[in-house]
Structure formats: C-alpha cells, structure tokens
PDB file of C-alpha atoms in Angstrom:
ATOM      1  CA  VAL A  28      -0.219   0.043   0.051  1.00  0.00           C
ATOM      2  CA  GLU A  29       1.326   3.183  -1.115  1.00  0.00           C
ATOM      3  CA  LEU A  30      -0.034   6.635   0.347  1.00  0.00           C
ATOM      4  CA  ASN A  31       0.446  10.136   0.445  1.00  0.00           C
ATOM      5  CA  CYS A  32       2.868  10.099  -2.564  1.00  0.00           C
ATOM      6  CA  HIS A  33       3.030  11.523  -6.343  1.00  0.00           C
ATOM      7  CA  ALA A  34       2.770   8.711  -9.041  1.00  0.00           C
ATOM      8  CA  SER A  35       2.404   8.702 -12.226  1.00  0.00           C
ATOM      9  CA  SER A  36       0.442   6.194 -14.296  1.00  0.00           C
ATOM     10  CA  GLU A  37       3.605   4.486 -15.420  1.00  0.00           C
ATOM     11  CA  GLU A  38       5.049   4.387 -11.800  1.00  0.00           C
ATOM     12  CA  VAL A  39       1.486   2.734 -10.824  1.00  0.00           C
ATOM     13  CA  LEU A  40       2.098   0.023 -13.855  1.00  0.00           C
ATOM     14  CA  ALA A  41       5.654  -0.880 -12.467  1.00  0.00           C
ATOM     15  CA  GLU A  42       4.434  -1.728  -9.142  1.00  0.00           C
ATOM     16  CA  ARG A  43       2.089  -4.144 -11.195  1.00  0.00           C
ATOM     17  CA  PRO A  44      -0.866  -3.555  -8.486  1.00  0.00           C
ATOM     18  CA  ASP A  45      -3.959  -5.636  -8.456  1.00  0.00           C
ATOM     19  CA  VAL A  46      -6.137  -2.792  -7.190  1.00  0.00           C
ATOM     20  CA  VAL A  47      -5.500   1.043  -7.671  1.00  0.00           C
ATOM     21  CA  ILE A  48      -7.565   3.699  -5.974  1.00  0.00           C
ATOM     22  CA  VAL A  49      -6.794   7.038  -7.197  1.00  0.00           C
ATOM     23  CA  ALA A  50      -7.361   9.838  -4.565  1.00  0.00           C
ATOM     24  CA  ALA A  51      -5.419  12.397  -6.722  1.00  0.00           C
ATOM     25  CA  GLY A  52      -7.307  15.622  -4.989  1.00  0.00           C
ATOM     26  CA  GLY A  53      -7.133  18.891  -7.000  1.00  0.00           C
ATOM     27  CA  VAL A  54      -5.840  22.246  -7.593  1.00  0.00           C
ATOM     28  CA  PRO A  55      -7.335  25.593  -7.205  1.00  0.00           C
ATOM     29  CA  ASP A  56      -9.635  26.607 -10.247  1.00  0.00           C
ATOM     30  CA  ASP A  57      -8.399  29.882 -11.488  1.00  0.00           C
ATOM     31  CA  LEU A  58     -10.957  30.067 -14.582  1.00  0.00           C
ATOM     32  CA  GLY A  59      -7.808  30.487 -16.871  1.00  0.00           C
ATOM     33  CA  PHE A  60      -6.733  33.935 -15.632  1.00  0.00           C
ATOM     34  CA  GLU A  61      -3.194  33.747 -15.320  1.00  0.00           C
ATOM     35  CA  GLY A  62      -0.414  36.074 -14.690  1.00  0.00           C
ATOM     36  CA  PRO A  63       2.011  37.648 -11.935  1.00  0.00           C
ATOM     37  CA  ASN A  64      -0.984  39.471 -10.680  1.00  0.00           C
ATOM     38  CA  VAL A  65      -3.599  36.749 -10.299  1.00  0.00           C
ATOM     39  CA  VAL A  66      -3.380  34.303  -7.330  1.00  0.00           C
ATOM     40  CA  SER A  67      -5.749  31.917  -5.411  1.00  0.00           C
ATOM     41  CA  VAL A  68      -7.215  31.766  -2.107  1.00  0.00           C
ATOM     42  CA  TRP A  69      -4.428  29.203  -1.173  1.00  0.00           C
ATOM     43  CA  ASP A  70      -1.706  31.101  -2.494  1.00  0.00           C
ATOM     44  CA  VAL A  71      -2.525  33.852   0.003  1.00  0.00           C
ATOM     45  CA  LEU A  72      -3.744  31.635   2.855  1.00  0.00           C
ATOM     46  CA  SER A  73      -0.794  29.625   2.763  1.00  0.00           C
ATOM     47  CA  MET A  74       1.367  32.755   2.669  1.00  0.00           C
ATOM     48  CA  GLN A  75       3.045  31.674  -0.549  1.00  0.00           C
ATOM     49  CA  ALA A  76       1.414  34.810  -2.467  1.00  0.00           C
ATOM     50  CA  LYS A  77       2.903  38.345  -2.339  1.00  0.00           C
ATOM     51  CA  VAL A  78       0.029  40.611  -2.840  1.00  0.00           C
ATOM     52  CA  GLY A  79      -0.079  44.316  -3.540  1.00  0.00           C
ATOM     53  CA  LYS A  80      -2.046  47.015  -1.192  1.00  0.00           C
ATOM     54  CA  ARG A  81      -5.335  47.154  -3.752  1.00  0.00           C
ATOM     55  CA  VAL A  82      -6.775  43.905  -3.948  1.00  0.00           C
ATOM     56  CA  LEU A  83     -10.009  42.481  -5.588  1.00  0.00           C
ATOM     57  CA  VAL A  84     -11.008  38.998  -4.070  1.00  0.00           C
ATOM     58  CA  TYR A  85     -13.143  37.380  -6.878  1.00  0.00           C
ATOM     59  CA  ASP A  86     -15.708  34.857  -5.406  1.00  0.00           C
ATOM     60  CA  ASP A  87     -17.588  32.250  -7.451  1.00  0.00           C
ATOM     61  CA  HIS A  88     -17.684  29.682  -5.116  1.00  0.00           C
ATOM     62  CA  GLY A  89     -19.811  31.390  -2.246  1.00  0.00           C
ATOM     63  CA  LYS A  90     -18.512  29.514   0.633  1.00  0.00           C
ATOM     64  CA  HIS A  91     -16.183  30.413   3.363  1.00  0.00           C
ATOM     65  CA  GLN A  92     -12.696  30.307   1.553  1.00  0.00           C
ATOM     66  CA  ALA A  93     -13.077  34.113  -0.089  1.00  0.00           C
ATOM     67  CA  PRO A  94     -14.365  35.794   2.889  1.00  0.00           C
ATOM     68  CA  SER A  95     -11.533  34.387   4.913  1.00  0.00           C
ATOM     69  CA  CYS A  96      -9.043  35.640   2.283  1.00  0.00           C
ATOM     70  CA  ALA A  97     -10.618  39.065   2.353  1.00  0.00           C
ATOM     71  CA  GLU A  98     -10.737  39.162   5.878  1.00  0.00           C
ATOM     72  CA  TYR A  99      -6.991  38.088   6.161  1.00  0.00           C
ATOM     73  CA  LEU A 100      -5.967  40.706   3.797  1.00  0.00           C
ATOM     74  CA  ALA A 101      -7.799  43.417   5.180  1.00  0.00           C
ATOM     75  CA  GLN A 102      -6.211  42.797   8.733  1.00  0.00           C
ATOM     76  CA  ALA A 103      -2.918  42.756   6.732  1.00  0.00           C
ATOM     77  CA  GLY A 104      -3.750  46.120   6.030  1.00  0.00           C
ATOM     78  CA  CYS A 105      -4.591  45.696   2.188  1.00  0.00           C
ATOM     79  CA  GLU A 106      -7.884  47.676   0.673  1.00  0.00           C
ATOM     80  CA  VAL A 107     -10.080  44.693  -0.261  1.00  0.00           C
ATOM     81  CA  GLU A 108     -13.068  44.515  -2.321  1.00  0.00           C
ATOM     82  CA  LEU A 109     -14.879  41.210  -2.360  1.00  0.00           C
ATOM     83  CA  VAL A 110     -16.522  40.709  -5.618  1.00  0.00           C
ATOM     84  CA  THR A 111     -19.123  37.979  -6.463  1.00  0.00           C
ATOM     85  CA  PRO A 112     -21.728  37.000  -9.539  1.00  0.00           C
ATOM     86  CA  ASP A 113     -24.181  35.910  -6.549  1.00  0.00           C
ATOM     87  CA  ARG A 114     -26.605  38.021  -5.486  1.00  0.00           C
ATOM     88  CA  ASN A 115     -24.784  38.398  -2.141  1.00  0.00           C
ATOM     89  CA  VAL A 116     -21.285  37.536  -0.667  1.00  0.00           C
ATOM     90  CA  ALA A 117     -20.611  34.190   0.683  1.00  0.00           C
ATOM     91  CA  GLN A 118     -24.314  33.016  -0.550  1.00  0.00           C
ATOM     92  CA  GLY A 119     -23.359  29.059   0.264  1.00  0.00           C
ATOM     93  CA  MET A 120     -22.297  29.749   3.811  1.00  0.00           C
ATOM     94  CA  GLY A 121     -24.400  28.560   6.310  1.00  0.00           C
ATOM     95  CA  ALA A 122     -26.596  30.871   8.385  1.00  0.00           C
ATOM     96  CA  LEU A 123     -25.390  30.738  11.520  1.00  0.00           C
ATOM     97  CA  ASN A 124     -21.778  31.872   9.851  1.00  0.00           C
ATOM     98  CA  TRP A 125     -22.812  34.659   7.526  1.00  0.00           C
ATOM     99  CA  PRO A 126     -23.502  37.249  10.233  1.00  0.00           C
ATOM    100  CA  ILE A 127     -20.281  36.196  11.659  1.00  0.00           C
ATOM    101  CA  PHE A 128     -18.173  36.588   8.473  1.00  0.00           C
ATOM    102  CA  LEU A 129     -20.288  39.855   7.506  1.00  0.00           C
ATOM    103  CA  ARG A 130     -19.583  41.422  10.576  1.00  0.00           C
ATOM    104  CA  ASN A 131     -15.914  41.032  10.474  1.00  0.00           C
ATOM    105  CA  LEU A 132     -15.455  41.779   6.806  1.00  0.00           C
ATOM    106  CA  TYR A 133     -17.425  45.457   7.548  1.00  0.00           C
ATOM    107  CA  ARG A 134     -15.399  45.990  10.563  1.00  0.00           C
ATOM    108  CA  ALA A 135     -12.201  45.226   8.445  1.00  0.00           C
ATOM    109  CA  GLY A 136     -13.401  48.083   5.772  1.00  0.00           C
ATOM    110  CA  VAL A 137     -14.042  45.038   2.858  1.00  0.00           C
ATOM    111  CA  THR A 138     -15.951  46.422   0.018  1.00  0.00           C
ATOM    112  CA  LEU A 139     -18.756  43.842  -0.635  1.00  0.00           C
ATOM    113  CA  THR A 140     -19.929  43.628  -4.163  1.00  0.00           C
ATOM    114  CA  PRO A 141     -22.375  41.166  -5.443  1.00  0.00           C
ATOM    115  CA  ASP A 142     -23.834  40.650  -9.050  1.00  0.00           C
ATOM    116  CA  LEU A 143     -20.621  41.015 -10.763  1.00  0.00           C
ATOM    117  CA  ARG A 144     -18.836  37.987 -13.151  1.00  0.00           C
ATOM    118  CA  LEU A 145     -14.989  38.053 -13.575  1.00  0.00           C
ATOM    119  CA  GLU A 146     -15.027  38.766 -17.201  1.00  0.00           C
ATOM    120  CA  SER A 147     -11.280  39.827 -18.290  1.00  0.00           C
ATOM    121  CA  ILE A 148      -7.697  40.873 -16.315  1.00  0.00           C
ATOM    122  CA  ALA A 149      -5.077  42.852 -18.096  1.00  0.00           C
ATOM    123  CA  PRO A 150      -2.013  44.998 -17.487  1.00  0.00           C
ATOM    124  CA  SER A 151      -2.876  48.613 -16.786  1.00  0.00           C
ATOM    125  CA  ALA A 152      -1.248  51.342 -18.599  1.00  0.00           C
ATOM    126  CA  THR A 153       1.429  51.898 -15.747  1.00  0.00           C
ATOM    127  CA  SER A 154       2.074  48.269 -15.340  1.00  0.00           C
ATOM    128  CA  ASP A 155       5.470  46.595 -16.641  1.00  0.00           C
ATOM    129  CA  GLY A 156       3.752  43.476 -17.338  1.00  0.00           C
ATOM    130  CA  ALA A 157       5.809  41.179 -15.251  1.00  0.00           C
ATOM    131  CA  GLY A 158       3.642  41.688 -12.037  1.00  0.00           C
ATOM    132  CA  GLY A 159       5.420  45.200 -11.504  1.00  0.00           C
ATOM    133  CA  GLY A 160       2.105  46.964 -11.714  1.00  0.00           C
ATOM    134  CA  SER A 161      -1.703  47.026 -11.529  1.00  0.00           C
ATOM    135  CA  VAL A 162      -4.085  45.633 -13.650  1.00  0.00           C
ATOM    136  CA  VAL A 163      -7.562  46.370 -14.814  1.00  0.00           C
ATOM    137  CA  VAL A 164     -10.130  43.906 -14.257  1.00  0.00           C
ATOM    138  CA  GLY A 165     -13.431  43.801 -16.283  1.00  0.00           C
ATOM    139  CA  LEU A 166     -16.703  42.707 -14.407  1.00  0.00           C
ATOM    140  CA  ARG A 167     -19.822  42.330 -16.040  1.00  0.00           C
ATOM    141  CA  ASN A 168     -23.002  42.713 -14.059  1.00  0.00           C
ATOM    142  CA  GLU A 169     -25.303  39.509 -14.388  1.00  0.00           C
ATOM    143  CA  TYR A 170     -28.420  41.464 -15.068  1.00  0.00           C
ATOM    144  CA  SER A 171     -27.822  44.293 -16.548  1.00  0.00           C
ATOM    145  CA  GLY A 172     -24.921  43.261 -18.895  1.00  0.00           C
ATOM    146  CA  SER A 173     -23.171  46.362 -18.143  1.00  0.00           C
ATOM    147  CA  LEU A 174     -18.904  46.554 -17.745  1.00  0.00           C
ATOM    148  CA  ALA A 175     -17.391  48.044 -14.659  1.00  0.00           C
ATOM    149  CA  HIS A 176     -13.579  48.366 -14.088  1.00  0.00           C
ATOM    150  CA  ARG A 177     -11.521  48.021 -11.175  1.00  0.00           C
ATOM    151  CA  THR A 178      -7.622  48.845 -11.311  1.00  0.00           C
ATOM    152  CA  VAL A 179      -5.688  46.990  -8.681  1.00  0.00           C
ATOM    153  CA  ASP A 180      -2.349  45.349  -7.607  1.00  0.00           C
ATOM    154  CA  THR A 181      -3.765  41.832  -7.156  1.00  0.00           C
ATOM    155  CA  VAL A 182      -6.530  39.599  -7.992  1.00  0.00           C
ATOM    156  CA  VAL A 183      -7.629  36.804  -6.029  1.00  0.00           C
ATOM    157  CA  VAL A 184      -9.643  34.176  -7.441  1.00  0.00           C
ATOM    158  CA  GLU A 185     -11.744  31.439  -5.646  1.00  0.00           C
ATOM    159  CA  HIS A 186     -13.523  29.080  -7.875  1.00  0.00           C
ATOM    160  CA  GLY A 187     -13.000  26.023  -6.207  1.00  0.00           C
ATOM    161  CA  THR A 188     -10.974  23.232  -6.903  1.00  0.00           C
ATOM    162  CA  ALA A 189     -10.109  21.616 -10.270  1.00  0.00           C
ATOM    163  CA  PRO A 190      -9.720  17.719  -9.777  1.00  0.00           C
ATOM    164  CA  CYS A 191      -6.413  16.365 -10.797  1.00  0.00           C
ATOM    165  CA  THR A 192      -7.595  13.411 -13.133  1.00  0.00           C
ATOM    166  CA  GLU A 193      -4.738  12.714 -15.206  1.00  0.00           C
ATOM    167  CA  VAL A 194      -3.668   9.617 -13.602  1.00  0.00           C
ATOM    168  CA  PHE A 195      -7.194   7.972 -13.252  1.00  0.00           C
ATOM    169  CA  ASP A 196      -7.708   8.857 -16.987  1.00  0.00           C
ATOM    170  CA  GLU A 197      -4.504   7.387 -18.093  1.00  0.00           C
ATOM    171  CA  LEU A 198      -5.358   4.176 -16.255  1.00  0.00           C
ATOM    172  CA  ARG A 199      -9.115   3.860 -16.172  1.00  0.00           C
ATOM    173  CA  PRO A 200      -9.053   2.084 -19.817  1.00  0.00           C
ATOM    174  CA  LEU A 201      -6.754  -0.740 -18.322  1.00  0.00           C
ATOM    175  CA  SER A 202      -9.288  -1.577 -15.542  1.00  0.00           C
ATOM    176  CA  SER A 203     -11.916  -4.158 -15.227  1.00  0.00           C
ATOM    177  CA  ASN A 204     -14.460  -1.780 -14.011  1.00  0.00           C
ATOM    178  CA  ASP A 205     -13.910   1.142 -16.087  1.00  0.00           C
ATOM    179  CA  GLY A 206     -12.948   2.903 -13.465  1.00  0.00           C
ATOM    180  CA  VAL A 207     -16.592   2.781 -11.340  1.00  0.00           C
ATOM    181  CA  LEU A 208     -16.630   1.505  -7.902  1.00  0.00           C
ATOM    182  CA  ASP A 209     -19.321  -0.862  -6.894  1.00  0.00           C
ATOM    183  CA  LEU A 210     -19.755  -0.998  -3.538  1.00  0.00           C
TER     184      LEU A 210
END
C-alpha cells in the first residue's frame, strides 16, 4: 500500500498492482486567468503569494474561502473588494456563520460587491507586464450586462477546486470496472 505520494500512471503500472484507488486531489480552479498579478485563495492563505496594496477577491464559489481570504488581507492592511456574481457575498455559507463573516468583513473595511462576474484581467497602462504594476479587471453585471472596471494590484480568484484526473484518465481504460466503484 502506497499512501501520500505523487505517482504517474507509469509508476503505478510498474508496481503491477491488483487494485488501484486513485485519490489525486485537486488544484485551485483559476477560471483560466493567469499572470503575476493573479493568485488563488490557497496561495494567499498559505502565505505563498505576494499581494499588492489594492486587492480584488473574486468569489465564484460562495462558501467560506474567499471571505476568509478577504478578511485576512484586510487585517494585513490591504484595501480589499470582495466581488461575487451571486446576489450576496458568501451565499452558500451556513446561516450561523454568515453574520459573523459579514460583521468581520465590514469591520475590516472590506467592500462587498454582488452581481458582478469576472470577465477580464489585463495589465494597466502603468504596468510593466511582469507583475510590477496594476491590472485592470473587467466585471460584467449579471443582470444589466453592463461592464465595470477596477484597477488593482492583485486579483485573488476563488472558484473551487479543479480535480487532478490525469492518472485516473490514463489508468481507466486498463481497469476491469471502467474506473467505477460498485460497493
């Protein structure tokens, strides 16, 4: 039994296993937005990301991750706007936690902005293109379709987790059960 290890499909097959259970986890889903000014909630909360003074946290997940990140950044001295395409921030959060998060976000000075979907991130006119400047964020209103822009130093994207399926996808055709568990 091998646990907590990274393995390619070739390494798995080299072991000649009778049974393979793939629990590959995932990575932050960044919605395809990349660049030196774009980071994930994971990057921020694990202190692996350097963020600027002005931060837009985009929450397309609705749970506790983005509000936790926004609160952390505001308490660290950043100017934070928490943007969501939902009707309100943290829409999927439980009713008992929601008021506490809202209280903490408002007290920390976080601007809460609903109804806007992240559409674009581009270097600003003053950016050097290598993360040494700001970016212009395009946000489309879910109801009116109007486009708003924000100029910030860092964009934090929270869109849940994208599963790592490469090993599973490569091994599935070789399985006797087509990768399906029947317990």
